[in-house]
Coordinates of C-alpha atoms in Angstrom, one line a residue:
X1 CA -34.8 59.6 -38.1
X2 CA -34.1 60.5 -34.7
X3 CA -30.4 59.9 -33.6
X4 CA -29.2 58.0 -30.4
X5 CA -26.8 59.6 -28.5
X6 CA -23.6 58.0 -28.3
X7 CA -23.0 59.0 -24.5
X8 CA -26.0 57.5 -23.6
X9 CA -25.4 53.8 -25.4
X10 CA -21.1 54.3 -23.7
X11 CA -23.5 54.5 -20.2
X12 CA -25.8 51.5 -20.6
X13 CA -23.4 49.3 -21.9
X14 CA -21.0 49.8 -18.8
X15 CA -24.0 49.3 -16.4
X16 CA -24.7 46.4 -18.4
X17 CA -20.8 44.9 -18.5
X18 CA -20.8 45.7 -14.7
X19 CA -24.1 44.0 -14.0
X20 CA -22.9 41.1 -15.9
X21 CA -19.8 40.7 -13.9
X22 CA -21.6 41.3 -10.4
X23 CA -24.2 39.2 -11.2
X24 CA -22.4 36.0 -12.6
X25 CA -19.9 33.7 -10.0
X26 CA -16.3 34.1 -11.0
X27 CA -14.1 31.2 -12.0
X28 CA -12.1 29.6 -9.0
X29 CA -10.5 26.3 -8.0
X30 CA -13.4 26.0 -4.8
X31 CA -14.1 27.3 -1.2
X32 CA -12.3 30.1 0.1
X33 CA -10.7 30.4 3.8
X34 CA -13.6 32.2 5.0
X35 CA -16.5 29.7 3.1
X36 CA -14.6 26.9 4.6
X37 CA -14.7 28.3 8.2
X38 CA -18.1 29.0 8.1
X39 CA -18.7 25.4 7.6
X40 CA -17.2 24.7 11.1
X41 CA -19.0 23.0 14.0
X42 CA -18.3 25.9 15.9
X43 CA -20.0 28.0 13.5
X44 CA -23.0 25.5 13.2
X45 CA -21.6 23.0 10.6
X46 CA -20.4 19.4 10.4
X47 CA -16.7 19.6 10.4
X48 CA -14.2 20.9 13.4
X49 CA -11.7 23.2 11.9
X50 CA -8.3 23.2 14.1
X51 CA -5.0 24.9 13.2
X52 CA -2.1 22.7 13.7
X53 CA 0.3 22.7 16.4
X54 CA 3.2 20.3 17.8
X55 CA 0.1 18.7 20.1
X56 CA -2.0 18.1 16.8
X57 CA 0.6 16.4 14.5
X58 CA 1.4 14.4 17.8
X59 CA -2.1 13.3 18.1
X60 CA -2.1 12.6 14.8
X61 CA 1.0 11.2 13.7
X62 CA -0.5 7.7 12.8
X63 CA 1.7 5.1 10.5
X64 CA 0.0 1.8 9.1
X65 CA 1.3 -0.7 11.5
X66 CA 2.9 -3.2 9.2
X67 CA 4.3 -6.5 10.4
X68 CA 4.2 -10.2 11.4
X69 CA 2.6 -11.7 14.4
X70 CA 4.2 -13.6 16.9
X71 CA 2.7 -16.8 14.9
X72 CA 4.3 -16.4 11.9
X73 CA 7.7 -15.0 13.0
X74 CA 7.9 -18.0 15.9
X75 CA 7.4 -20.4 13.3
X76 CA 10.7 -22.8 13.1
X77 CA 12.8 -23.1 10.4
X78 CA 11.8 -26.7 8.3
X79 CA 14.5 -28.9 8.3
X80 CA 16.0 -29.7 5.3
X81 CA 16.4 -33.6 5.5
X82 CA 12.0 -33.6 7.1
X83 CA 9.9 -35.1 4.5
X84 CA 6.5 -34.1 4.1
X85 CA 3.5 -35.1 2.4
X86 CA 4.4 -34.7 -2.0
X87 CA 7.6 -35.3 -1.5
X88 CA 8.9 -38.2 -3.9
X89 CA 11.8 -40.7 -2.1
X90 CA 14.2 -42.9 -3.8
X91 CA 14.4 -46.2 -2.3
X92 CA 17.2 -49.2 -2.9
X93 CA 17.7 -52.4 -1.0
X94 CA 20.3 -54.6 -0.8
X95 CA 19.5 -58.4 0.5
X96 CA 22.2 -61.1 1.7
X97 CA 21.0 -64.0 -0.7
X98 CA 20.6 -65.2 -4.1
X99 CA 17.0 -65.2 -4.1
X100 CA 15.6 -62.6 -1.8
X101 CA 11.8 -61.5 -1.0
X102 CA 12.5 -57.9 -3.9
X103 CA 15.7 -58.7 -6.1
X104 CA 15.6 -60.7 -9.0
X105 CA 17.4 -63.6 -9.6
X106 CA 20.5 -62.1 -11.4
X107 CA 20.5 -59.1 -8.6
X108 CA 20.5 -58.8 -4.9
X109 CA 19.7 -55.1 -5.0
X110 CA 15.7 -53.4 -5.7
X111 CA 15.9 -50.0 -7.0
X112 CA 12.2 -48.1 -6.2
X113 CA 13.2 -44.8 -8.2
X114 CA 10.2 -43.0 -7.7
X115 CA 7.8 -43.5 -4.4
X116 CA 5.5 -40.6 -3.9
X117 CA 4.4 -39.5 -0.3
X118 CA 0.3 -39.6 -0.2
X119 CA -1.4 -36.5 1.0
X120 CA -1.6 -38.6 4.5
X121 CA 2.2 -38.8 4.4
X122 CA 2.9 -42.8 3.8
X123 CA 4.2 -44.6 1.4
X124 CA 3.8 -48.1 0.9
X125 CA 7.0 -50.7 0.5
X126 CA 6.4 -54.0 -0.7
X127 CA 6.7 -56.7 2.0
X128 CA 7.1 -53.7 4.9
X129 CA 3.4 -52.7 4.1
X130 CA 2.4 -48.7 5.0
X131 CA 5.2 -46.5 6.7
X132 CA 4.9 -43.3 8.2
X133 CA 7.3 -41.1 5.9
X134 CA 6.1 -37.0 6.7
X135 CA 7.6 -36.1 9.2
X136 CA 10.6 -38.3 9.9
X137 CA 13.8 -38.0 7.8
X138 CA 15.3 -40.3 5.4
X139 CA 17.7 -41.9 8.2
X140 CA 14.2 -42.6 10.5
X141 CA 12.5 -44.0 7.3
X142 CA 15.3 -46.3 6.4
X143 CA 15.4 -47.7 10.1
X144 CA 11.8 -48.3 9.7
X145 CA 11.8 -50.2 6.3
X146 CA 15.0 -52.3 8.2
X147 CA 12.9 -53.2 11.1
X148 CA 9.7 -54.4 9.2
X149 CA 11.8 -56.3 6.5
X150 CA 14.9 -57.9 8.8
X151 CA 12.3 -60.6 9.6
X152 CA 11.5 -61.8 6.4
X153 CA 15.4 -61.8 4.7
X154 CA 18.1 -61.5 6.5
X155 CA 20.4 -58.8 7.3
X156 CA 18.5 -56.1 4.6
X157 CA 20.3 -52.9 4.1
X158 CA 18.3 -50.2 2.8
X159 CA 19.1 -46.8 1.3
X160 CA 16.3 -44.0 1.3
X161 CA 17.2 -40.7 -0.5
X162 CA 14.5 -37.7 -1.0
X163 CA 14.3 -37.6 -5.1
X164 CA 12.0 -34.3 -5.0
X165 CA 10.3 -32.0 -2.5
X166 CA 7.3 -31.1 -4.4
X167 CA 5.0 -31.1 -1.7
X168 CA 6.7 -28.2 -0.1
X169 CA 6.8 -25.2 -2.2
X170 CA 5.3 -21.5 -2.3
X171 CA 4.2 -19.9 -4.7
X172 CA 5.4 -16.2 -5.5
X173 CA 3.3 -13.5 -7.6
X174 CA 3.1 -9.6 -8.4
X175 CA 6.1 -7.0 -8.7
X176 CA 9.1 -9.5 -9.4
X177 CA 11.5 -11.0 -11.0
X178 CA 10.2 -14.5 -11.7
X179 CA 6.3 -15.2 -10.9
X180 CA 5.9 -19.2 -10.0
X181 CA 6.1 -21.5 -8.0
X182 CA 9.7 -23.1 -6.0
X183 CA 10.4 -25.6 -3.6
X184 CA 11.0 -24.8 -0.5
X185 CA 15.0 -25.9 -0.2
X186 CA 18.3 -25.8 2.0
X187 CA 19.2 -22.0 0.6
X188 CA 15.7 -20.5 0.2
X189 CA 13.8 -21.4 3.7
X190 CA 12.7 -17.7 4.3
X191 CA 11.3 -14.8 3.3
X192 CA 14.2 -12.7 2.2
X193 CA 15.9 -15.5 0.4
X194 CA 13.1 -16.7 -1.9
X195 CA 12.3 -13.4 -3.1
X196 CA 15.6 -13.5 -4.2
X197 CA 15.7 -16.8 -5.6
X198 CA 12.8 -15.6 -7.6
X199 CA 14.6 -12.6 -8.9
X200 CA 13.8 -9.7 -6.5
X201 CA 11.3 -7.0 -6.6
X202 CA 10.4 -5.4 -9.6
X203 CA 9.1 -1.8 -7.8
X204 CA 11.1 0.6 -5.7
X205 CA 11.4 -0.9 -2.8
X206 CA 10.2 2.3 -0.7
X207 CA 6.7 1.5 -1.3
X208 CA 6.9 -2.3 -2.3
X209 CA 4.5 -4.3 0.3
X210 CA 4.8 -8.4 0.7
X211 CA 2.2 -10.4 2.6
X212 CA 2.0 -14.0 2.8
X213 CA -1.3 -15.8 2.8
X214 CA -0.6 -19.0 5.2
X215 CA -3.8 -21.3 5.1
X216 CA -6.7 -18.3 6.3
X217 CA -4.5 -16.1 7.7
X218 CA -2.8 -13.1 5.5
X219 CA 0.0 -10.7 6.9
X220 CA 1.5 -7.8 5.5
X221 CA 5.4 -6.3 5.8
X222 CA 7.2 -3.5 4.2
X223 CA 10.0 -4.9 2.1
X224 CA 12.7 -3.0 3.6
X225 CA 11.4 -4.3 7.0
X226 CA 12.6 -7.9 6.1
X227 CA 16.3 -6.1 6.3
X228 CA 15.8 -3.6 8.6
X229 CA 14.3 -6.2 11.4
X230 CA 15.7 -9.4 10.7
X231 CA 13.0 -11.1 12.8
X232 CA 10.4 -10.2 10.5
X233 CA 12.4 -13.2 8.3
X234 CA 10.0 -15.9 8.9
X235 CA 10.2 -19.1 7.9
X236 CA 7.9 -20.3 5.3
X237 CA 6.0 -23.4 5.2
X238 CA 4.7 -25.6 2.2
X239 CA 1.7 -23.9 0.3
X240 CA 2.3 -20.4 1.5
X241 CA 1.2 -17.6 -1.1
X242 CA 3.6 -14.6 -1.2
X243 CA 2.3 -11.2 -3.3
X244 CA 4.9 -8.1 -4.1
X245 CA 2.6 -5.5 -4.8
X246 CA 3.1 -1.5 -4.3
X247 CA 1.5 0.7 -1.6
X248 CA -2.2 1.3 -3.0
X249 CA -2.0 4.2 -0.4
X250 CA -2.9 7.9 -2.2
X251 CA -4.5 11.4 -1.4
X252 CA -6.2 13.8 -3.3
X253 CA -4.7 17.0 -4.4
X254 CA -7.1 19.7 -5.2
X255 CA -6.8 24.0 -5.2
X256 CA -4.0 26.1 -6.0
X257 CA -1.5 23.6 -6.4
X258 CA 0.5 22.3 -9.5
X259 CA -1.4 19.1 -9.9
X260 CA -4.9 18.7 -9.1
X261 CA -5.5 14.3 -9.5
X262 CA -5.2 11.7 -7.2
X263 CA -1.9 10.8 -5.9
X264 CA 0.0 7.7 -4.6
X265 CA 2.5 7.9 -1.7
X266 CA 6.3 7.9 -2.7
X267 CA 7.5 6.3 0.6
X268 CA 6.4 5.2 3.8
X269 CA 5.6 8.2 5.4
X270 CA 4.7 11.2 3.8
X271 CA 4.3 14.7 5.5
X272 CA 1.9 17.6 4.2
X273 CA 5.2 19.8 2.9
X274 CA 6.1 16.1 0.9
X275 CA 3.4 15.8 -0.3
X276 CA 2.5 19.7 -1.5
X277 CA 6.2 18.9 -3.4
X278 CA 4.7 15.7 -4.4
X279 CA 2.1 17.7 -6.6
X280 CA 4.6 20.7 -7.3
X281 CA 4.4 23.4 -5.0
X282 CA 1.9 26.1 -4.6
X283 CA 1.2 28.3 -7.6
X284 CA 2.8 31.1 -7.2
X285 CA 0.7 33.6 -9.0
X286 CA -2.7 32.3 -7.0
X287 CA -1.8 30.0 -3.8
X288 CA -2.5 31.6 -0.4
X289 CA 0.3 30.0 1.8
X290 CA -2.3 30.9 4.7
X291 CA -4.7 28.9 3.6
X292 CA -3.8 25.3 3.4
X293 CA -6.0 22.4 4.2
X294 CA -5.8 18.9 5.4
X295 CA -9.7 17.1 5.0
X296 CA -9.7 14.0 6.8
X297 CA -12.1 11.3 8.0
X298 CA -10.4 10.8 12.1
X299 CA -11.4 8.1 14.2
X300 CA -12.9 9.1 17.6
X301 CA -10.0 8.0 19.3
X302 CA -7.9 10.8 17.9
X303 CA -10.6 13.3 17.2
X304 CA -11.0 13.4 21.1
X305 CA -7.4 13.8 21.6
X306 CA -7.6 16.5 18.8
X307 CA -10.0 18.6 20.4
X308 CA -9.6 17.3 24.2
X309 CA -12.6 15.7 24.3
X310 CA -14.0 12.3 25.0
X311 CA -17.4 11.8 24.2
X312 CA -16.9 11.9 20.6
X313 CA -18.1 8.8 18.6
X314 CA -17.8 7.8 15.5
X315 CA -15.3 9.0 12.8
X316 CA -15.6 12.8 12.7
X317 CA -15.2 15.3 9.8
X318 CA -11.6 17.5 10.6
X319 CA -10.1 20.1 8.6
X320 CA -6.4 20.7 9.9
X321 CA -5.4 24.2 8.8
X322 CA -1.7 24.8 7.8
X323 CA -0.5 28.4 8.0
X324 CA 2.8 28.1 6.1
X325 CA 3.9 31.7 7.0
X326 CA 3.8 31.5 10.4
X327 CA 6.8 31.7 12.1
X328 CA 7.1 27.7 12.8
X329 CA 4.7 27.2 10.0
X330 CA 7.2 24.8 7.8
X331 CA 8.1 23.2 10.5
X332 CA 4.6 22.3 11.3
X333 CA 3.6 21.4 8.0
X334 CA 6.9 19.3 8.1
X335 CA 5.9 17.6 10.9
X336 CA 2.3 17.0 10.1
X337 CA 1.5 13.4 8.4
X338 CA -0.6 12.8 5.5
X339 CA -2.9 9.8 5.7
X340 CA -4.4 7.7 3.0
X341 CA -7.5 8.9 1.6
X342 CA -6.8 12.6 3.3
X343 CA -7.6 15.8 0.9
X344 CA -5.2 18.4 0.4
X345 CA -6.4 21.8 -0.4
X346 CA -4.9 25.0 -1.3
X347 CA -7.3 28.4 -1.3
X348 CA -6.8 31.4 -3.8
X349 CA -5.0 34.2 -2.4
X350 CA -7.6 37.1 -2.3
X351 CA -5.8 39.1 -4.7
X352 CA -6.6 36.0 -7.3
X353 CA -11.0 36.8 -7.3
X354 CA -9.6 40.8 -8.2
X355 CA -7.5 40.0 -10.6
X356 CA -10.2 37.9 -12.2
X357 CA -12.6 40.8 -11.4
X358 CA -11.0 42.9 -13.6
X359 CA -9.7 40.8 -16.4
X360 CA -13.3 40.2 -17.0
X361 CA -14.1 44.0 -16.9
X362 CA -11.2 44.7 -19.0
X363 CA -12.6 42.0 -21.1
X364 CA -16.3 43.2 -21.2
X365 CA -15.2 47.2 -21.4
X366 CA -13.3 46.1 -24.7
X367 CA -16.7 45.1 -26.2
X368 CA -18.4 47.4 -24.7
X369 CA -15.7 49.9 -26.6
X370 CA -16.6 48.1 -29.8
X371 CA -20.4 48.9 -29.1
X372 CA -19.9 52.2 -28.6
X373 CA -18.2 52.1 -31.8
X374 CA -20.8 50.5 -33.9
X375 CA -23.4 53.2 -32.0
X376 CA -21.3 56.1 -32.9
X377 CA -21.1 55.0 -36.3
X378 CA -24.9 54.4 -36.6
X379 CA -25.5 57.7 -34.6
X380 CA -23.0 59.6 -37.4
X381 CA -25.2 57.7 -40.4
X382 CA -28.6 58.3 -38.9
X383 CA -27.5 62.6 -39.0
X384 CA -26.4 62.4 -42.4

């Protein structure tokens, strides 16, 4: 039987490991600086690439513009003696005779406990017919009810008191305290003071987001604007809805960071050097601090400020570029605002592919040492 030499088998399965490794794609997180360049429009692809600068993060330093119009914030205070349409009223009235047109014989006094405001705002007295109640307070009721019944018994005296105000309450749902619905009353005629009659916020307050639904209109406000700007305090009105519910903002963290997921803002505002401490830094052992990116859907408007254009249309594809070890780099990247739905990537330092390179040689060499092995053994049993 003819032997194989050993040296020859060591040879072919090294050409073979390194054919192997050459031939197959390494692992890595995605694009590196140079594949994502070459996707530029300068370079004949879809997306501008620009490094960022203090005219860039200017340009692109957009906040959601949270807040109340002029409508709702100019809207008056309800008095609390104005009854409106629900409301329930308490009625008593007193007649000077025996025998009068309500009281019974034994009495000179009628007690209506309970008469309920219709949704047109009357209610009807007996002998005084239909009166206009929403609208008008308890004093203008009772001078009304005098005036229709002072011709038919004389000298009438009549007491009106509001009983309940059903028909103007909100109602209050989402992140706090107490979910329902409450009456709109002397201490709680705003904003800020029924969300604390219904037990506060149950979120951090940071990212905690009210709007009010009034009839077809819906407004949003930052919680901490309703202290910050007291005239974003409105008043509220009968049947408004009010919803606590946290910022639904996020961005999407992918590359050589320490998480790689979907992430919700923490606050407000949220700059790219928040946000890579958000997901935990850079990895140390693979990030390239040179290579960080910011993909983003812009509007014309401030693509064509971006790139000092103006005949841009449409919402462009940008890649803002963060070099963190530039001189000014932190500050940049400080100073550079994340927007919702933005995609923050970190490349792989070129050192990272090498290393890779040849823990995947060192791994194939080791079994290519064990096939050596096996073939020197075979050799050796093939000469005996």
């Amino acid at each position: 039987m003819k032997t194989v030499p050993s040296r020859w088998v060591r040879s072919v399965a090294l050409l073979a490991a390194v054919s192997i490794v050459a031939s197959c794609g390494l692992p890595r997180v995605g694009p590196n600086k140079k594949e994502i360049f070459a996707g530029s429009v300068q370079r004949e692809g879809d997306a501008f690439v620009v490094a960022v600068n203090d005219r860039v993060t200017r340009a692109t330093a957009v906040v959601p513009a949270l807040g109340f119009s002029d409508g709702f914030q100019n809207a008056g205070v309800l008095g609390s003696d104005t009854i409106r349409a629900g409301d329930t009223l308490g009625l008593t009235i007193w007649e000077n005779v025996d025998d009068g047109l309500l009281a019974g014989e034994a009495s000179n006094a009628t007690v209506l406990e309970e008469v309920q405001v219709d949704g047109s705002g009357f209610i009807f007295v007996p002998y005084a017919g239909r009166i206009k109640a929403s609208g008008n307070t308890p004093e203008a009721i009772r001078r009304i009810i005098t005036n229709k019944l002072e011709d038919q018994t004389p000298d009438p005296q009549v007491q009106v008191r509001r009983v309940a105000g059903d028909g103007s309450t909100v109602s209050l749902v989402g992140s706090i305290g107490g979910q329902g619905v409450y009456a709109i009353e002397r201490p709680t005629r705003t904003l800020s003071a029924m969300l604390a009659r219904a037990g506060g916020i149950t979120i951090e307050p940071e990212i905690a987001q009210v709007k009010v639904i009034r009839g077809s209109r819906s407004e949003t406000i930052w919680f901490q604007d309703l202290y910050n700007h007291p005239q974003f305090d409105i008043a509220l009105r009968g049947g408004d809805r009010i919803l606590v519910e946290e910022d639904t903002r996020a961005f999407t963290s992918l590359g050589a960071t320490g998480t790689q997921a979907r992430v919700p803002f923490e606050s407000q505002t949220l700059s790219a050097v928040e946000a890579i401490a958000q997901v935990g830094g850079l990895l140390s052992s693979s990030a390239d601090p040179t290579g960080v990116f910011v993909f983003r859907n812009e509007p014309a408007e401030i693509a064509n400020q971006v790139l000092g254009r103006n005949d841009l249309v449409g919402a462009q594809r940008m890649v803002y570029v963060l070099d963190l070890t530039e001189p000014n780099g932190m500050f940049m990247a400080r100073d550079f605002v994340i927007r919702d739905q933005d995609t923050l990537y970190v490349t792989e330092a070129p050192f990272t592919q090498w290393n890779k390179t040849i823990a995947a040689l060192t791994g194939t060499l080791g079994a290519v040492s064990t096939l050596t092995t096996a073939a020197d053994a075979l050799g050796g049993g093939g000469s005996e």
